[in-house]
Short mmCIF file of C-alpha atoms and ligand atoms in Angstrom, two decimals:
data_model
loop_
_atom_site.label_atom_id
_atom_site.label_comp_id
_atom_site.label_asym_id
_atom_site.label_seq_id
_atom_site.Cartn_x
_atom_site.Cartn_y
_atom_site.Cartn_z
CA MET A 205 118.97 45.25 95.55
CA THR A 206 115.84 43.26 96.16
CA PRO A 207 114.53 41.02 93.43
CA GLU A 208 111.62 43.52 92.90
CA GLU A 209 114.17 46.35 92.45
CA PHE A 210 116.25 44.04 90.23
CA ARG A 211 113.22 43.33 87.99
CA ARG A 212 112.38 47.13 87.65
CA HIS A 213 115.93 48.18 86.78
CA GLY A 214 116.73 45.18 84.69
CA LYS A 215 113.81 46.02 82.43
CA GLN A 216 115.23 49.50 82.09
CA VAL A 217 118.62 48.20 81.32
CA ILE A 218 117.32 45.88 78.69
CA ASP A 219 115.24 48.75 77.21
CA TRP A 220 118.43 50.90 77.17
CA ILE A 221 120.42 48.21 75.36
CA ALA A 222 117.61 47.73 72.83
CA ASP A 223 117.34 51.46 72.18
CA TYR A 224 121.15 51.60 71.85
CA HIS A 225 121.16 48.95 69.17
CA GLU A 226 118.23 50.38 67.43
CA SER A 227 119.79 53.86 67.13
CA ILE A 228 123.45 52.95 66.88
CA ALA A 229 123.77 53.84 63.14
CA SER A 230 122.89 57.49 63.99
CA ARG A 231 125.94 57.81 66.34
CA PRO A 232 129.49 58.76 65.16
CA VAL A 233 131.29 55.35 64.87
CA MET A 234 134.54 56.55 66.59
CA SER A 235 134.50 58.26 69.86
CA ARG A 236 135.57 61.86 69.69
CA ALA A 237 136.83 61.96 73.28
CA GLU A 238 140.18 63.40 73.94
CA PRO A 239 142.53 61.67 76.43
CA GLY A 240 141.20 62.42 79.96
CA ASP A 241 137.72 63.66 78.90
CA VAL A 242 135.77 60.76 80.51
CA LEU A 243 138.02 60.68 83.53
CA ALA A 244 137.39 64.40 84.07
CA ALA A 245 133.54 63.80 83.78
CA LEU A 246 133.55 61.13 86.54
CA PRO A 247 133.40 62.09 90.24
CA GLU A 248 136.81 61.88 91.82
CA HIS A 249 135.40 59.99 94.94
CA PRO A 250 133.11 57.05 95.39
CA PRO A 251 129.83 57.80 97.17
CA GLU A 252 129.60 57.18 100.91
CA LYS A 253 126.01 56.26 100.83
CA GLY A 254 124.40 54.08 98.15
CA GLU A 255 122.80 56.09 95.48
CA GLY A 256 120.30 53.65 94.00
CA PHE A 257 120.24 52.95 90.23
CA ASP A 258 118.16 55.70 88.78
CA GLY A 259 121.04 58.15 88.12
CA LEU A 260 123.32 55.55 86.69
CA LEU A 261 121.85 55.35 83.15
CA ALA A 262 121.74 59.16 82.86
CA ASP A 263 125.40 59.37 83.81
CA LEU A 264 126.12 56.59 81.45
CA GLU A 265 124.44 58.54 78.59
CA ARG A 266 126.17 61.84 79.67
CA ASP A 267 129.57 60.94 80.82
CA VAL A 268 130.46 57.52 79.54
CA MET A 269 128.85 57.19 76.07
CA PRO A 270 130.95 60.11 74.54
CA GLY A 271 133.96 57.93 75.19
CA VAL A 272 132.57 54.83 73.55
CA THR A 273 133.43 53.72 70.09
CA HIS A 274 130.57 51.77 68.57
CA TRP A 275 131.85 48.38 67.63
CA GLN A 276 128.56 47.21 66.64
CA HIS A 277 127.86 50.20 64.29
CA PRO A 278 127.09 49.00 60.66
CA ALA A 279 129.94 51.20 59.44
CA PHE A 280 132.58 49.84 61.95
CA PHE A 281 135.11 48.30 59.64
CA GLY A 282 138.19 48.34 61.98
CA TYR A 283 140.47 45.55 63.19
CA PHE A 284 138.22 42.54 62.99
CA PRO A 285 134.57 42.37 63.73
CA SER A 286 133.68 41.83 67.35
CA ASN A 287 130.16 40.47 66.88
CA ALA A 288 127.61 40.99 69.48
CA SER A 289 123.98 39.67 69.19
CA GLY A 290 120.80 39.64 71.11
CA PRO A 291 121.09 35.97 71.97
CA ALA A 292 124.72 36.31 73.07
CA ILE A 293 123.90 39.25 75.28
CA LEU A 294 121.01 37.39 76.83
CA GLY A 295 123.13 34.26 77.39
CA ASP A 296 125.82 36.37 79.10
CA LEU A 297 123.23 37.99 81.24
CA LEU A 298 122.07 34.60 82.34
CA SER A 299 125.63 33.67 83.17
CA SER A 300 125.79 36.77 85.29
CA GLY A 301 122.42 36.00 86.84
CA LEU A 302 123.46 32.65 87.97
CA GLY A 303 126.81 33.89 89.28
CA VAL A 304 128.43 30.58 89.01
CA GLN A 305 132.26 30.10 89.33
CA GLY A 306 132.79 26.96 87.25
CA MET A 307 136.37 26.30 87.97
CA MET A 308 135.74 22.64 88.56
CA TRP A 309 133.00 20.16 87.79
CA ALA A 310 132.15 20.00 91.39
CA THR A 311 131.53 23.72 91.76
CA SER A 312 128.62 23.57 89.23
CA PRO A 313 128.51 20.44 87.09
CA ALA A 314 126.30 22.10 84.46
CA ALA A 315 128.91 24.82 83.80
CA THR A 316 131.28 22.05 82.78
CA GLU A 317 129.02 19.74 80.89
CA LEU A 318 127.30 22.47 78.90
CA GLU A 319 130.73 23.73 77.78
CA THR A 320 131.77 20.34 76.71
CA ARG A 321 128.56 20.00 74.73
CA VAL A 322 128.81 23.37 73.02
CA ALA A 323 132.39 22.89 72.21
CA ASP A 324 131.39 19.58 70.50
CA TRP A 325 128.58 21.36 68.75
CA THR A 326 130.96 23.87 67.49
CA ALA A 327 133.39 21.25 66.33
CA GLU A 328 130.61 19.61 64.45
CA LEU A 329 129.42 22.92 62.92
CA LEU A 330 132.91 23.54 61.70
CA ASP A 331 133.43 20.02 60.68
CA LEU A 332 136.58 19.66 62.79
CA PRO A 333 138.34 16.31 63.01
CA ALA A 334 137.01 13.53 65.44
CA LYS A 335 140.19 13.77 67.61
CA PHE A 336 139.00 17.28 68.92
CA ARG A 337 135.52 15.93 70.16
CA GLY A 338 135.28 16.00 73.86
CA ASN A 339 138.56 17.95 73.93
CA GLY A 340 137.40 21.54 73.55
CA VAL A 341 137.38 24.43 76.05
CA ILE A 342 136.26 27.98 76.12
CA GLN A 343 139.05 30.45 76.81
CA ASP A 344 138.79 34.21 77.26
CA SER A 345 140.83 35.08 74.21
CA ALA A 346 142.92 33.57 71.47
CA SER A 347 145.96 34.95 73.24
CA SER A 348 145.20 32.68 76.17
CA ALA A 349 144.50 29.74 73.86
CA CYS A 350 147.99 30.25 72.25
CA LEU A 351 149.59 30.48 75.65
CA VAL A 352 147.89 27.34 76.85
CA ALA A 353 149.04 25.50 73.63
CA LEU A 354 152.68 26.74 74.09
CA LEU A 355 152.75 25.64 77.72
CA SER A 356 151.44 22.26 76.58
CA ALA A 357 153.88 21.98 73.83
CA LEU A 358 156.74 22.92 76.23
CA HIS A 359 155.65 20.28 78.69
CA ARG A 360 155.64 17.63 75.92
CA ALA A 361 159.02 18.82 74.64
CA GLY A 362 160.41 18.76 77.99
CA GLY A 363 159.71 15.05 78.37
CA GLY A 364 156.37 15.53 80.39
CA ALA A 365 157.92 16.26 83.70
CA PRO A 366 155.62 18.36 85.70
CA GLY A 367 157.22 21.99 86.13
CA ARG A 368 159.50 21.63 83.14
CA ASP A 369 163.13 22.27 83.66
CA GLY A 370 163.98 25.16 81.44
CA ILE A 371 167.50 25.70 82.67
CA ASP A 372 169.41 22.99 81.02
CA ARG A 373 167.45 23.15 77.79
CA ARG A 374 166.84 25.78 75.11
CA TYR A 375 163.37 25.60 73.76
CA THR A 376 162.41 27.19 70.44
CA LEU A 377 159.04 28.56 69.08
CA TYR A 378 158.42 29.00 65.24
CA ILE A 379 156.20 31.83 63.98
CA SER A 380 156.35 34.17 60.99
CA SER A 381 156.46 37.88 60.61
CA GLN A 382 152.74 37.69 60.14
CA THR A 383 151.90 35.81 63.25
CA HIS A 384 149.69 37.51 65.84
CA SER A 385 151.74 39.24 68.53
CA SER A 386 150.15 37.08 71.28
CA LEU A 387 152.52 34.27 70.31
CA GLU A 388 155.56 36.49 71.05
CA LYS A 389 153.93 37.47 74.24
CA ALA A 390 153.17 33.94 75.20
CA ALA A 391 156.83 33.13 74.63
CA ARG A 392 157.77 35.96 77.00
CA VAL A 393 155.16 34.70 79.61
CA ALA A 394 156.43 31.11 79.21
CA GLY A 395 160.09 32.19 79.65
CA VAL A 396 161.08 31.00 76.23
CA GLY A 397 163.34 33.98 75.58
CA ALA A 398 163.14 36.37 72.61
CA ASN A 399 166.17 34.84 71.01
CA ASN A 400 164.34 31.46 70.96
CA VAL A 401 161.41 32.77 68.97
CA ARG A 402 162.40 31.99 65.46
CA VAL A 403 160.81 33.94 62.58
CA VAL A 404 160.22 31.89 59.48
CA ASP A 405 160.14 33.58 56.08
CA VAL A 406 156.99 34.13 54.30
CA ASP A 407 156.08 34.04 50.62
CA PRO A 408 156.49 37.65 49.27
CA VAL A 409 153.22 37.64 47.53
CA THR A 410 150.91 35.51 49.66
CA LEU A 411 152.56 36.27 52.98
CA ALA A 412 152.15 32.60 53.86
CA MET A 413 154.86 30.91 56.00
CA ASP A 414 157.56 29.04 53.99
CA PRO A 415 157.55 25.43 55.02
CA ALA A 416 161.15 24.93 53.53
CA HIS A 417 162.57 27.72 55.65
CA LEU A 418 160.80 26.37 58.65
CA ASP A 419 162.38 22.98 58.01
CA ALA A 420 165.83 24.62 57.68
CA LEU A 421 165.32 26.62 60.92
CA ILE A 422 164.36 23.62 62.92
CA SER A 423 167.29 21.54 61.62
CA GLU A 424 169.71 24.36 62.40
CA ASP A 425 168.28 24.82 65.98
CA VAL A 426 168.43 21.01 66.69
CA ALA A 427 172.00 20.84 65.45
CA ALA A 428 172.82 23.76 67.84
CA GLY A 429 171.38 21.68 70.71
CA ALA A 430 168.00 23.44 71.08
CA THR A 431 164.61 21.60 71.56
CA PRO A 432 161.98 22.81 69.16
CA ALA A 433 158.76 23.03 71.09
CA MET A 434 156.08 24.53 68.90
CA VAL A 435 155.17 25.77 65.49
CA CYS A 436 152.27 28.23 65.10
CA ALA A 437 150.62 28.20 61.83
CA THR A 438 147.91 30.93 61.11
CA VAL A 439 144.79 30.55 58.99
CA GLY A 440 143.77 34.10 58.30
CA THR A 441 146.46 36.36 59.67
CA THR A 442 145.47 39.52 61.56
CA SER A 443 147.21 41.90 59.18
CA THR A 444 145.87 40.61 55.77
CA THR A 445 144.17 37.26 56.33
CA ALA A 446 146.95 35.43 54.70
CA VAL A 447 146.82 31.64 55.05
CA ASP A 448 149.67 29.46 56.02
CA PRO A 449 150.16 26.11 54.22
CA VAL A 450 149.06 23.99 57.18
CA PRO A 451 149.56 20.63 55.54
CA ALA A 452 153.02 21.30 54.34
CA ILE A 453 153.93 22.96 57.68
CA GLY A 454 152.37 19.87 59.43
CA GLU A 455 154.64 17.52 57.43
CA VAL A 456 157.71 19.49 58.71
CA CYS A 457 156.34 19.33 62.22
CA ARG A 458 155.73 15.60 62.00
CA ARG A 459 159.30 14.91 60.56
CA HIS A 460 160.81 16.87 63.54
CA ASP A 461 158.21 15.69 66.16
CA VAL A 462 157.19 19.22 66.93
CA TRP A 463 153.81 20.41 68.20
CA LEU A 464 151.73 22.23 65.58
CA HIS A 465 149.20 24.84 66.90
CA VAL A 466 146.95 26.31 64.33
CA ASP A 467 145.71 29.91 65.15
CA ALA A 468 142.52 30.57 63.09
CA ALA A 469 141.20 33.23 65.56
CA TYR A 470 139.28 35.25 62.98
CA ALA A 471 138.71 32.95 60.03
CA GLY A 472 138.32 29.53 61.57
CA VAL A 473 134.59 30.13 62.21
CA ALA A 474 134.04 30.52 58.39
CA ALA A 475 134.05 26.65 58.25
CA VAL A 476 130.40 26.70 59.25
CA CYS A 477 130.00 27.10 55.48
CA PRO A 478 131.00 23.95 53.43
CA GLU A 479 132.70 26.33 50.87
CA PHE A 480 135.03 27.47 53.59
CA ARG A 481 135.90 24.04 54.90
CA TRP A 482 139.25 24.29 53.22
CA VAL A 483 140.37 26.42 56.31
CA ASN A 484 140.42 23.05 58.18
CA ASP A 485 143.00 21.52 55.67
CA GLY A 486 145.66 19.70 57.57
CA LEU A 487 144.01 19.92 61.05
CA ALA A 488 143.04 16.21 61.11
CA GLU A 489 146.50 14.89 60.06
CA TYR A 490 148.90 17.42 61.81
CA ALA A 491 147.44 19.80 64.41
CA ALA A 492 148.00 19.18 68.06
CA SER A 493 145.83 22.12 69.05
CA TYR A 494 143.49 24.51 67.24
CA SER A 495 141.80 27.73 68.25
CA THR A 496 139.13 30.08 66.73
CA ASN A 497 137.09 32.91 68.13
CA PRO A 498 133.26 32.90 68.05
CA HIS A 499 133.76 36.47 69.58
CA LYS A 500 135.06 37.86 66.41
CA TRP A 501 132.88 36.77 63.45
CA LEU A 502 130.37 34.38 64.88
CA LEU A 503 127.87 36.59 66.69
CA THR A 504 129.11 35.84 70.12
CA ASN A 505 129.98 38.76 72.42
CA PHE A 506 133.62 38.98 73.64
CA ASP A 507 134.91 36.93 75.37
CA CYS A 508 134.66 33.49 73.73
CA THR A 509 137.58 31.59 72.24
CA LEU A 510 137.44 27.92 71.54
CA LEU A 511 140.62 25.81 71.92
CA TRP A 512 140.72 22.19 71.07
CA MET A 513 143.45 19.75 71.84
CA ALA A 514 144.09 16.44 70.02
CA ASP A 515 145.41 14.98 73.25
CA ARG A 516 144.65 16.73 76.50
CA ALA A 517 147.34 14.87 78.47
CA PRO A 518 150.29 17.34 77.86
CA MET A 519 147.97 20.32 78.79
CA LEU A 520 146.91 18.61 82.02
CA GLY A 521 150.42 17.83 82.78
CA ALA A 522 151.49 21.27 82.21
CA LEU A 523 148.63 23.01 84.04
CA SER A 524 147.03 20.96 86.71
CA ILE A 525 147.83 21.41 90.33
CA LEU A 526 145.47 20.12 92.99
CA PRO A 527 145.69 21.93 96.30
CA GLU A 528 143.98 20.33 99.33
CA TYR A 529 141.17 22.94 99.52
CA LEU A 530 139.99 21.94 95.91
CA ARG A 531 140.11 18.31 96.59
CA ASN A 532 136.83 16.55 95.81
CA GLN A 533 135.36 13.17 95.05
CA ALA A 534 134.43 13.94 91.49
CA THR A 535 137.99 15.14 90.62
CA THR A 536 139.67 12.11 92.25
CA SER A 537 137.33 9.72 90.55
CA GLY A 538 138.75 10.88 87.24
CA GLU A 539 135.38 10.85 85.75
CA VAL A 540 134.95 14.57 85.21
CA ILE A 541 136.49 17.49 83.39
CA ASP A 542 137.88 20.23 85.64
CA TYR A 543 138.37 23.04 83.26
CA ARG A 544 140.55 24.99 85.71
CA ASP A 545 143.32 22.61 84.43
CA TRP A 546 142.69 23.71 80.76
CA GLN A 547 143.54 27.37 81.29
CA ILE A 548 145.76 29.87 83.13
CA PRO A 549 143.47 31.27 85.91
CA LEU A 550 141.70 29.11 88.37
CA GLY A 551 138.28 30.87 88.17
CA ARG A 552 136.11 30.90 85.05
CA ARG A 553 132.81 32.46 83.88
CA PHE A 554 129.85 30.29 82.62
CA ARG A 555 130.59 31.36 79.05
CA ALA A 556 129.06 28.40 77.49
CA LEU A 557 125.61 29.96 78.07
CA LYS A 558 126.10 32.66 75.49
CA LEU A 559 127.62 30.25 72.89
CA TRP A 560 124.67 27.79 73.57
CA SER A 561 122.15 30.79 73.12
CA VAL A 562 123.82 31.85 69.87
CA ILE A 563 123.82 28.48 68.31
CA ARG A 564 120.33 27.66 69.33
CA TRP A 565 118.92 31.09 68.13
CA TYR A 566 120.66 31.09 64.67
CA GLY A 567 121.03 27.45 63.92
CA ALA A 568 123.71 26.30 61.51
CA GLU A 569 121.67 27.97 58.81
CA GLY A 570 121.73 31.32 60.48
CA LEU A 571 125.42 31.19 61.27
CA ARG A 572 126.23 30.32 57.59
CA ASP A 573 124.06 33.16 56.37
CA HIS A 574 126.04 35.59 58.54
CA ILE A 575 129.44 34.31 57.31
CA ARG A 576 128.29 34.44 53.75
CA THR A 577 126.95 37.96 54.01
CA GLY A 578 130.32 39.19 55.32
CA ALA A 579 132.19 37.41 52.57
CA ARG A 580 129.79 38.52 49.82
CA LEU A 581 130.13 42.18 50.94
CA ALA A 582 133.94 41.89 50.89
CA ASP A 583 133.65 40.65 47.28
CA GLU A 584 131.48 43.68 46.42
CA LEU A 585 133.95 46.04 47.87
CA ALA A 586 136.90 44.28 46.26
CA ALA A 587 135.13 44.54 42.85
CA LEU A 588 134.71 48.29 43.24
CA ILE A 589 138.42 48.64 44.21
CA ASP A 590 139.60 46.56 41.42
CA ALA A 591 137.53 48.62 38.84
CA ASP A 592 139.21 51.89 39.98
CA PRO A 593 142.73 52.36 38.66
CA ARG A 594 143.61 54.81 41.45
CA PHE A 595 143.64 51.93 43.91
CA GLU A 596 145.65 48.74 44.38
CA ALA A 597 144.13 45.83 46.38
CA ARG A 598 145.90 42.85 47.94
CA PRO A 599 145.71 39.97 45.46
CA ASP A 600 143.28 37.98 47.61
CA HIS A 601 140.50 38.55 50.16
CA PRO A 602 139.42 35.00 51.16
CA PHE A 603 137.09 36.20 54.07
CA GLY A 604 135.51 39.42 55.11
CA LEU A 605 138.55 41.67 55.11
CA VAL A 606 139.80 43.78 52.11
CA CYS A 607 143.21 45.48 52.16
CA PHE A 608 144.08 48.07 49.61
CA ARG A 609 145.94 51.37 49.03
CA PRO A 610 145.33 54.49 47.10
CA LEU A 611 148.03 55.06 44.50
CA TRP A 612 149.17 58.57 44.87
CA ASP A 613 150.60 60.22 41.70
CA GLY A 614 154.19 61.43 42.05
CA LEU A 615 154.74 60.72 45.72
CA THR A 616 157.61 58.76 47.18
CA THR A 617 156.47 55.71 49.25
CA GLU A 618 157.05 57.53 52.47
CA GLU A 619 154.92 60.54 51.29
CA ALA A 620 152.24 58.28 50.01
CA ASN A 621 152.13 56.37 53.46
CA ALA A 622 151.71 59.70 55.06
CA ALA A 623 148.90 60.76 52.78
CA THR A 624 147.07 57.36 53.15
CA LEU A 625 147.41 57.61 57.05
CA GLY A 626 145.99 61.23 56.78
CA VAL A 627 143.07 59.92 54.84
CA LEU A 628 142.51 57.21 57.37
CA GLN A 629 142.64 59.74 60.23
CA ARG A 630 140.18 62.16 58.64
CA LEU A 631 137.80 59.40 57.73
CA ASN A 632 137.67 57.99 61.35
CA ALA A 633 137.48 61.47 62.75
CA SER A 634 134.49 62.12 60.70
CA GLY A 635 132.39 59.50 62.58
CA ASP A 636 130.97 58.21 59.42
CA LEU A 637 132.96 54.95 59.47
CA LEU A 638 135.93 53.35 61.13
CA LEU A 639 138.71 51.76 59.28
CA SER A 640 142.14 50.50 60.46
CA HIS A 641 145.40 49.99 58.65
CA THR A 642 148.50 47.68 58.16
CA LYS A 643 151.71 47.70 56.40
CA VAL A 644 153.00 45.34 53.80
CA HIS A 645 156.42 45.60 52.14
CA GLY A 646 156.64 49.12 53.36
CA HIS A 647 153.30 50.28 52.08
CA VAL A 648 150.53 51.45 54.29
CA LEU A 649 147.31 49.63 53.42
CA LEU A 650 143.76 50.42 54.46
CA ARG A 651 141.92 47.58 56.14
CA VAL A 652 138.09 47.31 55.70
CA ALA A 653 136.98 44.36 57.85
CA ILE A 654 133.27 43.48 57.12
CA GLY A 655 131.21 41.33 59.41
CA ALA A 656 128.98 43.33 61.72
CA PRO A 657 125.58 41.70 61.83
CA THR A 658 123.90 44.90 60.74
CA THR A 659 126.19 45.89 57.92
CA ASP A 660 124.76 45.51 54.30
CA SER A 661 125.59 46.65 50.82
CA ARG A 662 124.47 50.21 51.54
CA HIS A 663 126.94 50.66 54.23
CA VAL A 664 129.74 49.18 52.20
CA LEU A 665 128.99 51.39 49.23
CA ALA A 666 128.73 54.52 51.41
CA ALA A 667 132.05 53.70 52.95
CA TRP A 668 133.56 53.23 49.52
CA GLU A 669 132.17 56.64 48.52
CA ARG A 670 133.48 58.29 51.63
CA ILE A 671 136.98 56.79 50.99
CA ARG A 672 137.04 57.97 47.45
CA GLU A 673 135.83 61.55 48.50
CA GLU A 674 138.52 61.82 51.08
CA ILE A 675 141.26 60.65 48.89
CA ALA A 676 140.14 63.10 46.09
CA ALA A 677 140.33 65.92 48.86
CA GLY A 678 143.70 64.57 49.93
CA ALA A 679 145.10 64.64 46.30
CA THR A 680 144.07 68.23 45.78
CA GLY A 681 144.67 69.52 49.24
C1 LIG B 20 142.66 38.65 66.79
C2 LIG B 20 143.63 37.61 66.79
C3 LIG B 20 144.26 37.06 67.84
C4 LIG B 20 144.04 37.57 69.14
O1 LIG B 20 142.73 37.45 69.63
P1 LIG B 20 142.23 37.72 71.09
O2 LIG B 20 141.06 36.83 71.17
O3 LIG B 20 141.89 39.11 71.07
O4 LIG B 20 143.36 37.44 71.98
C5 LIG B 20 145.19 35.98 67.64
N1 LIG B 20 145.43 35.53 66.39
C6 LIG B 20 144.95 36.01 65.34
C7 LIG B 20 145.10 35.43 63.94
C8 LIG B 20 143.89 37.02 65.42
O5 LIG B 20 143.47 37.56 64.26
#
């Protein structure tokens, strides 16, 4: 593709994306594709001769788009938001355009130094403690961030020897029933062993981790000869946005000298607003590592997770290996950061460009507006739910997620759950909106996660009307 051809098709693609975003609200939110539909529409064999670009957008529209669920739709309320935005898309395009592989400082100094700067900018925007400045890195996902934290913690718990000896020691990891599944996966990847993942009790109402039970479990494990490696506390759990008491958990970690990782994948970015700074409670005093995702609620296209370390030495001890073919003067001088040592893979994208683009476009003010809109709309929805006696909401909705259930007259819990799931399925199949669900104490709850940049009161109100309509139909049908 010559630069001239690139220019022509590039403009077509930008126009296509702009049209897509402009008209997204008129599409059914959830894809109606059945398993195999998209596969069947695609040619079984690749072309022998190059086909040019002209047919691609037409095939995209005809064969691929029916299988796309529209995450940027204003009535997408499933899971958590996965914000995209113009500046993020353009920043990502620039990254693709440069085609830089920033594994080390020496392979493109700007890829490293821009990342260091935007990580610091973000730390400042969120008012994170000073110990994290200069110690931030962009990971592909929170799952990777948690794995890097765990490997660093294991390295430290193992006495800092490179390639920790896991054979003569039993290392333990502490999570709760509400912790994201990526921690259990990280334990598997790291070879911690399922039996050594200890599940701490949660408060029955708030679903927050119980620090006293954590303390008891750690003491028990130490007495049995295990080495506690890491505790993961969550600020804003995936299921219901419960908030673990980080300061009290941190006290327990300090007493037992255990690494505390705080996972605030969804909610951490809310700290751009002063009224949400409480999400940082305990970080300065206790957290060895902290992660949050601009790619959920902060207008930055997937993938972009920020991970900060209070002390980068254990991570470097755990992850840095310098083969001869990567040896270079900048690395050996010790004056530069080589982010390959701050992550699992060697290679890395120039992700800092999109975060840079987002922060510069919106400014702190624009980012705060976005978070406040999501939180305000969640308040509006929660007020509607609370005013309707046919529903029961979770006691709290600190961010943009509201969890609630319809109260079905005369049904057992099991029947009620089936009825609620039936409503969810019909709503999603209608294409009018997309919700997800969770389960708390045996009850299925609907989750409405608000936070798409184009969502406003009208969409929330319309969603609420559709939910009530469908439930009325379910109750009579
Ligand atoms: C979404 C989420 C994760 C996983 O995020 P990815 O970036 O998709 O890996 C981890 N922890 C919490 C609390 C989450 O909400």
